[in-house]
mmCIF file of C-alpha atoms in Angstrom:
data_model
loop_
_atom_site.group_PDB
_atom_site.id
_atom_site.type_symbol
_atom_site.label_atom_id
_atom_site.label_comp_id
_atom_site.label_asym_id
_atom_site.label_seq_id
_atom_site.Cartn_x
_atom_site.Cartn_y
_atom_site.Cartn_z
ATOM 1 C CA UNK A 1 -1.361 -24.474 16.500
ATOM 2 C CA UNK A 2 -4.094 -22.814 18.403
ATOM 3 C CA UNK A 3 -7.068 -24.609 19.238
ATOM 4 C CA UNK A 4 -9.409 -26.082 21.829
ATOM 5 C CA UNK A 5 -8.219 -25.345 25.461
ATOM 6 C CA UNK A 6 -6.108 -28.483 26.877
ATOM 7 C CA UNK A 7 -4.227 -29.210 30.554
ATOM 8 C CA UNK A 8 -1.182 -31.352 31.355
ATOM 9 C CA UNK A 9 -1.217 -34.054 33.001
ATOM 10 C CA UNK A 10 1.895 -34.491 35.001
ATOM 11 C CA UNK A 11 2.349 -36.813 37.855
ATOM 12 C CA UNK A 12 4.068 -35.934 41.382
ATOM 13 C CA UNK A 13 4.951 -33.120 43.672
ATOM 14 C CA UNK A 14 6.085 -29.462 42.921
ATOM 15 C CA UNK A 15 8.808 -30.496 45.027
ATOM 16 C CA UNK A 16 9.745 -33.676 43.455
ATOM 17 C CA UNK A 17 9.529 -32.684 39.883
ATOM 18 C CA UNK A 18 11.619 -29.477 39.968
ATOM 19 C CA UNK A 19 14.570 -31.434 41.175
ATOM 20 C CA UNK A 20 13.943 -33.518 38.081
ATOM 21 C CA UNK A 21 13.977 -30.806 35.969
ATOM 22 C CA UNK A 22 16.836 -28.938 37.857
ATOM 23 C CA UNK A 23 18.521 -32.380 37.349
ATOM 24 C CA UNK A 24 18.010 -32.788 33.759
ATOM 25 C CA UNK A 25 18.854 -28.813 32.797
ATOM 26 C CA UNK A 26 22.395 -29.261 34.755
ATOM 27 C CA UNK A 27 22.955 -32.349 33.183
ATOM 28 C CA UNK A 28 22.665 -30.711 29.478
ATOM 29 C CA UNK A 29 24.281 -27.626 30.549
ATOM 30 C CA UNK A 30 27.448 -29.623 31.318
ATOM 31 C CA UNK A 31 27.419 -32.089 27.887
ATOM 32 C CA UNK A 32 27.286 -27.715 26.703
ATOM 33 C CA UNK A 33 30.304 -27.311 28.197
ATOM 34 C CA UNK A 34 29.028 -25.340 31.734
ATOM 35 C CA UNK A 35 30.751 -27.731 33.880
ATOM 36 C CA UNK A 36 29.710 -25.359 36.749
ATOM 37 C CA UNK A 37 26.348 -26.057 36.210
ATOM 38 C CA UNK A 38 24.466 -26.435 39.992
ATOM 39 C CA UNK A 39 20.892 -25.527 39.385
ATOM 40 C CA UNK A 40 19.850 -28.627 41.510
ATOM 41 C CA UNK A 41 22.266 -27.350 44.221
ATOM 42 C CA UNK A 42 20.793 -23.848 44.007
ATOM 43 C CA UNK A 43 17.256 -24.746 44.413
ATOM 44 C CA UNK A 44 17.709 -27.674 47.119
ATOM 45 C CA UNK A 45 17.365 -24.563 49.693
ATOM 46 C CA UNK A 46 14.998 -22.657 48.153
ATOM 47 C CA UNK A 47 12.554 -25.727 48.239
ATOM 48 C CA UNK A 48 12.992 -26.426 51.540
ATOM 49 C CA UNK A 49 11.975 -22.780 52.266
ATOM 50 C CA UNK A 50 9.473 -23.374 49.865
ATOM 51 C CA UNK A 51 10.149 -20.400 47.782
ATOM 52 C CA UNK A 52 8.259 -21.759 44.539
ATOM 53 C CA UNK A 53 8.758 -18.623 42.750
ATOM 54 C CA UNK A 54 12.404 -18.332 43.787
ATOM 55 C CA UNK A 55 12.994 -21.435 42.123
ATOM 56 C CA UNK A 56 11.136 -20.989 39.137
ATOM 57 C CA UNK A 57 13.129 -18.104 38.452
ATOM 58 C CA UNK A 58 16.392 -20.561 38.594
ATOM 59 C CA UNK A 59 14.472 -22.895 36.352
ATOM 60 C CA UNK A 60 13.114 -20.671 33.950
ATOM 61 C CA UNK A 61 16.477 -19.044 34.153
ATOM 62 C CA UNK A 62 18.325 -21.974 33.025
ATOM 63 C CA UNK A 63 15.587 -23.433 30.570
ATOM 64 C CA UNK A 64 17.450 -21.984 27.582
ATOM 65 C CA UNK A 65 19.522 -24.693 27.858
ATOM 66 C CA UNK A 66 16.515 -27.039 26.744
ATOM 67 C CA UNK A 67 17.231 -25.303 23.373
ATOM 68 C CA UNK A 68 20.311 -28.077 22.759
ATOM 69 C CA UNK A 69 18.705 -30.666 24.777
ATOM 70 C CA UNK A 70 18.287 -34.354 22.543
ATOM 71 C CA UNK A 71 15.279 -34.012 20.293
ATOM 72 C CA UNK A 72 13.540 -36.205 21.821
ATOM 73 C CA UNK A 73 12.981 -35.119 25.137
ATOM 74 C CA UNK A 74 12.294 -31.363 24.407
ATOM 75 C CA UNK A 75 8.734 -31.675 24.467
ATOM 76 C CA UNK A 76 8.464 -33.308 27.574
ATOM 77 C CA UNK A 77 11.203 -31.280 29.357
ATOM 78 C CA UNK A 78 9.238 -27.890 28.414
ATOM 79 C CA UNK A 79 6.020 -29.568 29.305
ATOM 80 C CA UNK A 80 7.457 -30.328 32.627
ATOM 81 C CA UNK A 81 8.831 -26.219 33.211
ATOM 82 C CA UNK A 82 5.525 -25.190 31.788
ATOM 83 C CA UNK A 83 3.565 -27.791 34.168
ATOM 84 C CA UNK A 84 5.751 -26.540 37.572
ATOM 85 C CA UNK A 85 5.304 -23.048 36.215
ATOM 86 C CA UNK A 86 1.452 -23.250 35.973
ATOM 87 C CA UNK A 87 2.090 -23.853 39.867
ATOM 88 C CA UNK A 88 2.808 -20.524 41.184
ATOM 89 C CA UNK A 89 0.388 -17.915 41.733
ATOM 90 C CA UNK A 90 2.145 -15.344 39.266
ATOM 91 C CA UNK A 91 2.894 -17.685 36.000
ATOM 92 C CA UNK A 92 2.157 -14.934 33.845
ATOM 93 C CA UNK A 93 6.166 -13.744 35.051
ATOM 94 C CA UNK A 94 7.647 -16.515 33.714
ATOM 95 C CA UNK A 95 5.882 -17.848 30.576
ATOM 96 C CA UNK A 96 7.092 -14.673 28.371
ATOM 97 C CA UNK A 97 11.057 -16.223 29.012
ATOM 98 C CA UNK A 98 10.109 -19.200 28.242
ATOM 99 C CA UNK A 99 8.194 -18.378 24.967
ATOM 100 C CA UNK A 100 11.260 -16.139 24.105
ATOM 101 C CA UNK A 101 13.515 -19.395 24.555
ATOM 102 C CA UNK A 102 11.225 -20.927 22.269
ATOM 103 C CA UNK A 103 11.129 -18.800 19.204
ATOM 104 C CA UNK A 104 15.298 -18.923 19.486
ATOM 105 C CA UNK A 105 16.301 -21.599 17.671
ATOM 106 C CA UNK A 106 16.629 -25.063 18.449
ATOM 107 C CA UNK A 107 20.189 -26.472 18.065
ATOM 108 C CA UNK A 108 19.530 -29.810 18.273
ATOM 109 C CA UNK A 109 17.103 -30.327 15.895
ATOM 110 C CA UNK A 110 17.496 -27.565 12.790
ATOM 111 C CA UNK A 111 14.997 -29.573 10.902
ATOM 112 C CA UNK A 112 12.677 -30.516 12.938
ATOM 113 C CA UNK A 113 12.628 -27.675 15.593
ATOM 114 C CA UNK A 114 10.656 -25.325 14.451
ATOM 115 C CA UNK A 115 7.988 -27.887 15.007
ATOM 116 C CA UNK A 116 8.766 -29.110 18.162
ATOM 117 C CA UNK A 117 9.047 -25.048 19.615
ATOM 118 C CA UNK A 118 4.991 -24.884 17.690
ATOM 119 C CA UNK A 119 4.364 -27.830 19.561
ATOM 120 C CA UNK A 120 5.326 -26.757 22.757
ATOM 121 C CA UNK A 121 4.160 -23.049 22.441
ATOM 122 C CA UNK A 122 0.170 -24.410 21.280
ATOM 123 C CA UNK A 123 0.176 -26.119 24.627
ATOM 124 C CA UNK A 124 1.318 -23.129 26.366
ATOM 125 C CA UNK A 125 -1.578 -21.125 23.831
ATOM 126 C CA UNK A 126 -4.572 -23.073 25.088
ATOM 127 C CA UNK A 127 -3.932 -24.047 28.243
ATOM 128 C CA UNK A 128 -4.195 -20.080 29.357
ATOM 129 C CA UNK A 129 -7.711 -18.906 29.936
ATOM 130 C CA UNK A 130 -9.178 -17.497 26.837
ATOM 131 C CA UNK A 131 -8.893 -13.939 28.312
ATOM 132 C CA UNK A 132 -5.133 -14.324 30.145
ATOM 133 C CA UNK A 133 -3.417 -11.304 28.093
ATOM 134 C CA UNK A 134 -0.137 -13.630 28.116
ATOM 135 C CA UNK A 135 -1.759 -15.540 25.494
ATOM 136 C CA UNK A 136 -0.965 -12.049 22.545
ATOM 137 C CA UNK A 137 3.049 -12.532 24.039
ATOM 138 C CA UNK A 138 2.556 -16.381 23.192
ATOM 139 C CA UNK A 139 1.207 -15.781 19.672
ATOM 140 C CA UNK A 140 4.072 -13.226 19.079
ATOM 141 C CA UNK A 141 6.307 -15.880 20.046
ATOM 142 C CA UNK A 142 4.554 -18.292 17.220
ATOM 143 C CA UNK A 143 4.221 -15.882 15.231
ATOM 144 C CA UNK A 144 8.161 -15.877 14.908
ATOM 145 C CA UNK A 145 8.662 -19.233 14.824
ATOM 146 C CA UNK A 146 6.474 -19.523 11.952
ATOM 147 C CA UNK A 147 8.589 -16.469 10.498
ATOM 148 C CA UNK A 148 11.650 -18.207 10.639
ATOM 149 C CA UNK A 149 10.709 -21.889 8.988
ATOM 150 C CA UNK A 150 8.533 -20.167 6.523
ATOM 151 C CA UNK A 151 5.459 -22.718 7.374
ATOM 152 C CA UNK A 152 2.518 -19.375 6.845
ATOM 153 C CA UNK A 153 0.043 -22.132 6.167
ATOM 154 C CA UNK A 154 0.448 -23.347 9.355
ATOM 155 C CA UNK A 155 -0.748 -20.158 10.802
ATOM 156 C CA UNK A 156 -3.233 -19.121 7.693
ATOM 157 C CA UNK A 157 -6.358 -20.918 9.728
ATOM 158 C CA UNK A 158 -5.692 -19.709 12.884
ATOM 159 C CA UNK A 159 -6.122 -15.963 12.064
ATOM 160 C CA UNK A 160 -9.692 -16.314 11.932
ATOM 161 C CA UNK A 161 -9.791 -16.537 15.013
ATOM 162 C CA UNK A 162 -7.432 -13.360 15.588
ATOM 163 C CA UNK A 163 -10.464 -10.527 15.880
ATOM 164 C CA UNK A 164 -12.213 -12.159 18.713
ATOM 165 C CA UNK A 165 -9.056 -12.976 20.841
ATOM 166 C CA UNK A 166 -7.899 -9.728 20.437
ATOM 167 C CA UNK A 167 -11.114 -8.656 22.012
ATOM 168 C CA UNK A 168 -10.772 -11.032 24.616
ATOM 169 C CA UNK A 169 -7.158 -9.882 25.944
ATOM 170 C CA UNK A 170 -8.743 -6.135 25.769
ATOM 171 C CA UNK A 171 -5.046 -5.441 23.273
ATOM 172 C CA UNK A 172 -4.325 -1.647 22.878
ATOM 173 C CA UNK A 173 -3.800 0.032 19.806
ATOM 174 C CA UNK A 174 0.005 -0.022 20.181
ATOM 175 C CA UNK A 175 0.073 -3.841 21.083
ATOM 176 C CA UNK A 176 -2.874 -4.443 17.751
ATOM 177 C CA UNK A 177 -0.633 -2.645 15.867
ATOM 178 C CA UNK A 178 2.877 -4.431 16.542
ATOM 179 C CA UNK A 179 0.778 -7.667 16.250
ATOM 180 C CA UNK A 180 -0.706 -6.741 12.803
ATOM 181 C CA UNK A 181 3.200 -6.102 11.747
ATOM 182 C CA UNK A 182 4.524 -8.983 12.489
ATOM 183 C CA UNK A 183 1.893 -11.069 10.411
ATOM 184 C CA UNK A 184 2.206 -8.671 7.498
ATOM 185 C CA UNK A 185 6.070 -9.566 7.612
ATOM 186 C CA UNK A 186 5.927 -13.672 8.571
ATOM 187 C CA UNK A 187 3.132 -13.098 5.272
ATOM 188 C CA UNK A 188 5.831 -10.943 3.123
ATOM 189 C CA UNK A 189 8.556 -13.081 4.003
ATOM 190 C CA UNK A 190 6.275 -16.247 2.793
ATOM 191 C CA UNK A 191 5.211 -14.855 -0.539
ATOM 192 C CA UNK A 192 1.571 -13.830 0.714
ATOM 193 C CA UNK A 193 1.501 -10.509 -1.028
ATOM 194 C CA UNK A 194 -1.920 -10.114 -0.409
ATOM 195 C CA UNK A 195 -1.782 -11.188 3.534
ATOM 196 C CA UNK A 196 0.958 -9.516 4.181
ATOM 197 C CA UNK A 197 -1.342 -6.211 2.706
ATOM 198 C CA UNK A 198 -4.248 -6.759 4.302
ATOM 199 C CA UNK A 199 -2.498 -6.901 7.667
ATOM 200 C CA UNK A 200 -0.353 -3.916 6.891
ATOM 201 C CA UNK A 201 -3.679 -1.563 6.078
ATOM 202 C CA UNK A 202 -4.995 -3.095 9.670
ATOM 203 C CA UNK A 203 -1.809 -1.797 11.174
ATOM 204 C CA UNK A 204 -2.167 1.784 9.752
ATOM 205 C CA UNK A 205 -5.987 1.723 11.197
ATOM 206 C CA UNK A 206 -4.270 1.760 14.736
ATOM 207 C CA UNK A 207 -2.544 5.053 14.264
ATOM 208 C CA UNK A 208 -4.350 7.658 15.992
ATOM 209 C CA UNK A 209 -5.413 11.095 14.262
ATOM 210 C CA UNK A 210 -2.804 12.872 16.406
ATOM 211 C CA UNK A 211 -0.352 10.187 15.465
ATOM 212 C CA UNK A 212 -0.656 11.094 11.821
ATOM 213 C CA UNK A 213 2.525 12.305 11.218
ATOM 214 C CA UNK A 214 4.681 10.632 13.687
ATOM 215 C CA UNK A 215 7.827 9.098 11.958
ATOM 216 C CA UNK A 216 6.414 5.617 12.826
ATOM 217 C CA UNK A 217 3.696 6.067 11.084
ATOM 218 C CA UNK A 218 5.183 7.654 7.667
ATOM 219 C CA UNK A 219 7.194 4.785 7.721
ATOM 220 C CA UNK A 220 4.456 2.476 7.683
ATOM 221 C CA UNK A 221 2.588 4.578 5.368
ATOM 222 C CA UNK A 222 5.263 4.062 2.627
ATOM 223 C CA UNK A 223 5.289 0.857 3.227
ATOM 224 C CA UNK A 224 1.715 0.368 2.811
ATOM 225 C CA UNK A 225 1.539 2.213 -0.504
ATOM 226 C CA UNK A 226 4.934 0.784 -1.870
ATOM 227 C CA UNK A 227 3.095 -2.793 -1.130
ATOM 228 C CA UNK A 228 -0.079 -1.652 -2.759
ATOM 229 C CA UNK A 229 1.741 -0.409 -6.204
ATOM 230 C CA UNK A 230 3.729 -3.103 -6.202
ATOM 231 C CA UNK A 231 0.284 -6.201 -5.753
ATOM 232 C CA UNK A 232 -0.644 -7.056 -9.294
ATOM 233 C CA UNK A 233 -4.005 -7.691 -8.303
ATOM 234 C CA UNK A 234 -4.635 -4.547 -5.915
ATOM 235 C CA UNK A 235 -6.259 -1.469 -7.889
ATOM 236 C CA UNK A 236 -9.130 0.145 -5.277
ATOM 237 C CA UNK A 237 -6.422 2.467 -3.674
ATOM 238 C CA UNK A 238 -9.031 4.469 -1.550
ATOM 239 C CA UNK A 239 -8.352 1.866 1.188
ATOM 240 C CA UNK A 240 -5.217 3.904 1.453
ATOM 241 C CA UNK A 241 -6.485 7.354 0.607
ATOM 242 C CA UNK A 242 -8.905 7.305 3.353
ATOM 243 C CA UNK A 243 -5.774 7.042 5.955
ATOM 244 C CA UNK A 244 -4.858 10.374 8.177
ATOM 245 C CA UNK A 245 -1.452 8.737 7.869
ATOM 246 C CA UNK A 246 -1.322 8.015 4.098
ATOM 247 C CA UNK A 247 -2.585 11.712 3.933
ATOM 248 C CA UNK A 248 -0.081 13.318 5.734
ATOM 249 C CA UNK A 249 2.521 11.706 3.124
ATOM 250 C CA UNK A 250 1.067 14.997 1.198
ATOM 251 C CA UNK A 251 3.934 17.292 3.316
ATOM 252 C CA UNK A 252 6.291 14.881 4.043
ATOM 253 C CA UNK A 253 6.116 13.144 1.037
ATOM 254 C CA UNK A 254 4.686 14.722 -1.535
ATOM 255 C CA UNK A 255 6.200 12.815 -4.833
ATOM 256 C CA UNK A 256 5.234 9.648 -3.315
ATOM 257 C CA UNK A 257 1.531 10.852 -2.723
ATOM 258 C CA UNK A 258 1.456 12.234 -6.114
ATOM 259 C CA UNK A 259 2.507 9.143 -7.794
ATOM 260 C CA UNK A 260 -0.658 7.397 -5.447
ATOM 261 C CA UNK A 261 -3.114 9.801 -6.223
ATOM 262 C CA UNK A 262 -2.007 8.909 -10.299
ATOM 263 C CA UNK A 263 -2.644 4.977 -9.653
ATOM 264 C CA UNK A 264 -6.343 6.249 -7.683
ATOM 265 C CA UNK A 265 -7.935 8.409 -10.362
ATOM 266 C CA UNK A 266 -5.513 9.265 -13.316
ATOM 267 C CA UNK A 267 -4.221 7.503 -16.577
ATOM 268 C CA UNK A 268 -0.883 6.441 -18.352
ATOM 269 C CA UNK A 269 -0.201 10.144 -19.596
ATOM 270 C CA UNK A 270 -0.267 11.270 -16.187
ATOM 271 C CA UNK A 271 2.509 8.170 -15.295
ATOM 272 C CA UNK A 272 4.784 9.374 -17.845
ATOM 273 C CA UNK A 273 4.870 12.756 -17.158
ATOM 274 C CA UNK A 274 5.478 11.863 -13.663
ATOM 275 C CA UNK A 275 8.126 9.821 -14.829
ATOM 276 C CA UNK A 276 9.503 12.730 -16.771
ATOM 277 C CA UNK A 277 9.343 15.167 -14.194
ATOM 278 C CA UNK A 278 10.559 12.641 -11.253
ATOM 279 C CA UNK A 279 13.152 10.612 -13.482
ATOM 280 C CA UNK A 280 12.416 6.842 -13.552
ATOM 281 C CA UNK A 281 15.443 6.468 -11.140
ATOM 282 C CA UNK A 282 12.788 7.545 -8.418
ATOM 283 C CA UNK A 283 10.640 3.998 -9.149
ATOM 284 C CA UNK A 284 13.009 2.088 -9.745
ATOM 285 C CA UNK A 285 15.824 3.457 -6.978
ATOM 286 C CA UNK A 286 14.386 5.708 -4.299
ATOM 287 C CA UNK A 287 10.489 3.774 -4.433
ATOM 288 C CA UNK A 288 11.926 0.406 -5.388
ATOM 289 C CA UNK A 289 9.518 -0.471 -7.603
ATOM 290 C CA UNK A 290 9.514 -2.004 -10.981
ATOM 291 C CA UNK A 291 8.456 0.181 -13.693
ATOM 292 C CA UNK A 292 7.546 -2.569 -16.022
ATOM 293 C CA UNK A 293 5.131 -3.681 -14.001
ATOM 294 C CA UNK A 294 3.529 -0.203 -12.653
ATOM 295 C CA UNK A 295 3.421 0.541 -16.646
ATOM 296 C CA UNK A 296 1.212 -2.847 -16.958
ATOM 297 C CA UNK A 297 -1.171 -1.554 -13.972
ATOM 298 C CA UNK A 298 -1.494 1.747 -15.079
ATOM 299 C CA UNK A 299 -2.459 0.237 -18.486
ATOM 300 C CA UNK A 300 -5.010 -1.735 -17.096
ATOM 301 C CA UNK A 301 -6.567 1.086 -15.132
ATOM 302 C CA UNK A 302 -6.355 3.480 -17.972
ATOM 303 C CA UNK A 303 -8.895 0.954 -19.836
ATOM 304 C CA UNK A 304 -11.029 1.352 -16.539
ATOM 305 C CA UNK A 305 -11.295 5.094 -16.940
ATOM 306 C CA UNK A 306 -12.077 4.892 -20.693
ATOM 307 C CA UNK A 307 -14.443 2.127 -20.336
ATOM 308 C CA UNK A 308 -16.152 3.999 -17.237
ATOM 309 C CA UNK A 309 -16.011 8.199 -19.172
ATOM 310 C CA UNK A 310 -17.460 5.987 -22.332
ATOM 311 C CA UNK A 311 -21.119 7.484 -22.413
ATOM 312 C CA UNK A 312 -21.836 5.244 -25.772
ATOM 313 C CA UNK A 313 -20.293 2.084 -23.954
ATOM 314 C CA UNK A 314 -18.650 1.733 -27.355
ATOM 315 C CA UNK A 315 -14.619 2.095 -27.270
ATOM 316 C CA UNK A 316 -13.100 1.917 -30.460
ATOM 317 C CA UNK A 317 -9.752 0.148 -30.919
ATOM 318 C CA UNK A 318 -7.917 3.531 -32.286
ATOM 319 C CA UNK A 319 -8.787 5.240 -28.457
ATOM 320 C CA UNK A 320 -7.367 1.872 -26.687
ATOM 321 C CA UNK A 321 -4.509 2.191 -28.755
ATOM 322 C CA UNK A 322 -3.329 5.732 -27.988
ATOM 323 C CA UNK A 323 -4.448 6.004 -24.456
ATOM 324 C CA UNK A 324 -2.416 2.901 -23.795
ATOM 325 C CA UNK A 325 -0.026 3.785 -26.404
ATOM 326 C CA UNK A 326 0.310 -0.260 -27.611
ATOM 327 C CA UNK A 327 0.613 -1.515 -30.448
ATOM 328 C CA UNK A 328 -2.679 -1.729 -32.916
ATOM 329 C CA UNK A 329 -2.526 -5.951 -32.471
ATOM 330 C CA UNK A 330 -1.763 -5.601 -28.911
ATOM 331 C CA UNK A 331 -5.451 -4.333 -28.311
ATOM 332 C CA UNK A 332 -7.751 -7.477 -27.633
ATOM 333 C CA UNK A 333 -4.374 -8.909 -25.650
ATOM 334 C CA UNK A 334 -5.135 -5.504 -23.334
ATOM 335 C CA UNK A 335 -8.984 -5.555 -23.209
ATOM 336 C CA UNK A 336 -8.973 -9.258 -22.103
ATOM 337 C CA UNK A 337 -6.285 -8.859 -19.011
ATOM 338 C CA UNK A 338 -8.504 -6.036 -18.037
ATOM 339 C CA UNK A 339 -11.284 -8.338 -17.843
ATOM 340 C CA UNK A 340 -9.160 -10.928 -16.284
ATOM 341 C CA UNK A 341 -7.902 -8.308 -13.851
ATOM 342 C CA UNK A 342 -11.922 -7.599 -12.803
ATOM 343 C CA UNK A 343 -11.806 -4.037 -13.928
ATOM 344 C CA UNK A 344 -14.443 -4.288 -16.735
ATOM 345 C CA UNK A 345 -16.606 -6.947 -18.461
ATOM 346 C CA UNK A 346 -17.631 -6.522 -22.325
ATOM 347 C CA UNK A 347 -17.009 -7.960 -25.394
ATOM 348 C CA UNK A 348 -14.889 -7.516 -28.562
ATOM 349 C CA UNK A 349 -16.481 -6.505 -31.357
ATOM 350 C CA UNK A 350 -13.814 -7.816 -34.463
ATOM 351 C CA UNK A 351 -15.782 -6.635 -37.513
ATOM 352 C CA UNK A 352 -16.250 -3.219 -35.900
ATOM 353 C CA UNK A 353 -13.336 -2.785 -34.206
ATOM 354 C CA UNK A 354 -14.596 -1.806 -30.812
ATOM 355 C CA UNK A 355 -14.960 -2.798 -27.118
ATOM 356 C CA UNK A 356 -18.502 -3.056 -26.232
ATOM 357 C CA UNK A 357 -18.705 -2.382 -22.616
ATOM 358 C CA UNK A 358 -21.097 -4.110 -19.977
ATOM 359 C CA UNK A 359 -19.696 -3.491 -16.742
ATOM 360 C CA UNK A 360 -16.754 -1.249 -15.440
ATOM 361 C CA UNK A 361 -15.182 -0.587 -12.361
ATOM 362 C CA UNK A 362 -15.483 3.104 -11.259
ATOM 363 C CA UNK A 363 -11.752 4.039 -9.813
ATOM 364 C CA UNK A 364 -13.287 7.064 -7.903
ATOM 365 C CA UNK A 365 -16.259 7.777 -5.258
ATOM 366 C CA UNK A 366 -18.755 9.417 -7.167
ATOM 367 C CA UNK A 367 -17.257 8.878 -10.733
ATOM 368 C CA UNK A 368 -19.724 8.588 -13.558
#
């Protein structure tokens, strides 16, 4: 993966080792079945000329073929197109094919290739200068590698370093944005709820003011707040709130911001009447969410608002069991996941039947 800047070493001419490679590529295009393979022919002109470029483009052209090419040698065959490459005064023209070759998959090796093409595209990664804008296309291109073998740890370190070379390539908002994306979905796809979140709220940041409303940007909007309902764990929702895009889901989308302004500042009364109005077909159908557990967080954060309107800090078991409408015996089972969940701290108070209340979380700026 990303690291320390490295170089190649690689001996003999430009010259010499592009008819090697031309060589090698025709030779595994043929055991493909291209029997007309004649890269080595095509070039053998172009080097006497000593149009570098002209036959890079042949080589980089045909380098997809490297994709099939033994195990073994796929490494050192890339190394070799990335080494001749790094020889012409434009490489940045050529390196975005051959990352694309590499996040395709690798035929030859379905187990191990999605190692070998990591391999290959780290040594493309940090032998760029630190500030060579190619290196965002080569990340991308890791990025869905990573994606497709499901190996997130792999890439859970490097992202530290993400803010600062994001400064150095001087990315755009459009370029953060489609970055952020496709680590929120290598993240999703991997189980990282949380990741996947995170990067999706960095997304939305991107969007302009004037961009608000754009159908890009509802889109990731609902995505952001489906993923947010949905996190077991996640119950600030002013993170989203605070968004021109989130708040322009108020015209376009007004039953979806209505149930996200219930999970910000309202209570379990306010759920089922939505529910009533709305039909639980919309969470479970049109929102794809699970009711059972948007019932459990709205629970939770009903507790949160009783422990934090409780002027007496003194919450008898009768209120916890009608505002959550549980069970009498289910009460301590309640108080203590809303401890667990971080939402309050306090004790139970058995003889008295109350919940004693040290700390709570407030769910609204300003609440008291």
């Amino acid at each position: 993966m990303p690291g320390p800047s490295n170089t190649l070493l690689i001996e003999g001419t430009f010259e010499e080792l592009a008819e090697e490679l031309s060589h090698y590529l025709d030779d595994v295009r043929k055991k493909d079945g291209d029997t007309n393979s004649a890269i080595q022919t095509e070039i053998a002109q172009l080097l006497e000329q000593n149009q570098k470029d002209e036959v890079l483009k042949k080589l980089v052209t045909g380098s997809a073929a490297l994709n099939s090419a033994p195990e073994k040698e796929i490494i050192a065959a890339y190394n070799l197109l990335v080494h001749l490459v790094r020889q012409s005064p434009n490489p940045n023209i050529f390196l975005p094919k051959i990352c694309h070759n590499l996040s395709q998959p690798i035929t030859s090796s379905k187990s191990n290739g999605p190692g070998l093409a990591l391999s290959v595209l780290t040594t493309i990664f940090n032998i760029l200068p630190q500030e060579n804008d190619v290196r965002y296309h080569v990340f991308l291109a890791i990025l869905r590698v990573v994606r497709s073998s499901n190996s997130f740890e792999l890439l859970r370190s490097q992202l530290k370093s993400l803010d600062t070379w994001i400064a150095q390539w001087e990315t755009d908002e459009e370029d953060q944005r489609k970055l952020y994306l496709s680590i929120a979905d290598v993240a999703d796809e991997a189980g990282e709820a949380e990741q996947s979140y995170l990067y999706l709220l960095r997304a939305l940041r991107t969007i302009p003011s004037d961009e608000a409303s754009s159908t890009d940007a509802r889109a990731l909007s609902l995505r952001a707040l489906k993923a947010a309902l949905a996190h077991p764990t996640h119950f600030d929702f002013q993170d989203l709130t605070s968004l021109d895009s989130i708040q322009a889901l108020r015209k376009t989308d007004p039953i979806f911001f209505e149930l996200l302004e219930i999970f910000t500042a309202q209570t379990l009364d306010d759920y089922n009447d939505f529910k009533d109005e709305h039909g639980e077909d919309f969470i479970t159908s049109t929102a794809a969410l699970s009711d059972a557990q948007l019932t459990r967080k709205i629970r939770l954060l009903t507790l949160a608002s009783l422990a934090a309107s409780s002027s007496a800090r003194s919450i008898p078991y009768a209120q916890i069991t009608h505002a959550l409408q549980i069970p009498s015996e289910d009460v301590e089972i309640w108080v203590i996941d809303t401890i667990r969940a971080g939402l309050v701290e306090g004790k139970l108070s058995q003889l008295n039947q109350v919940f004693l209340v040290h700390r709570c979380s407030y769910r609204v700026f300003g609440e008291k």
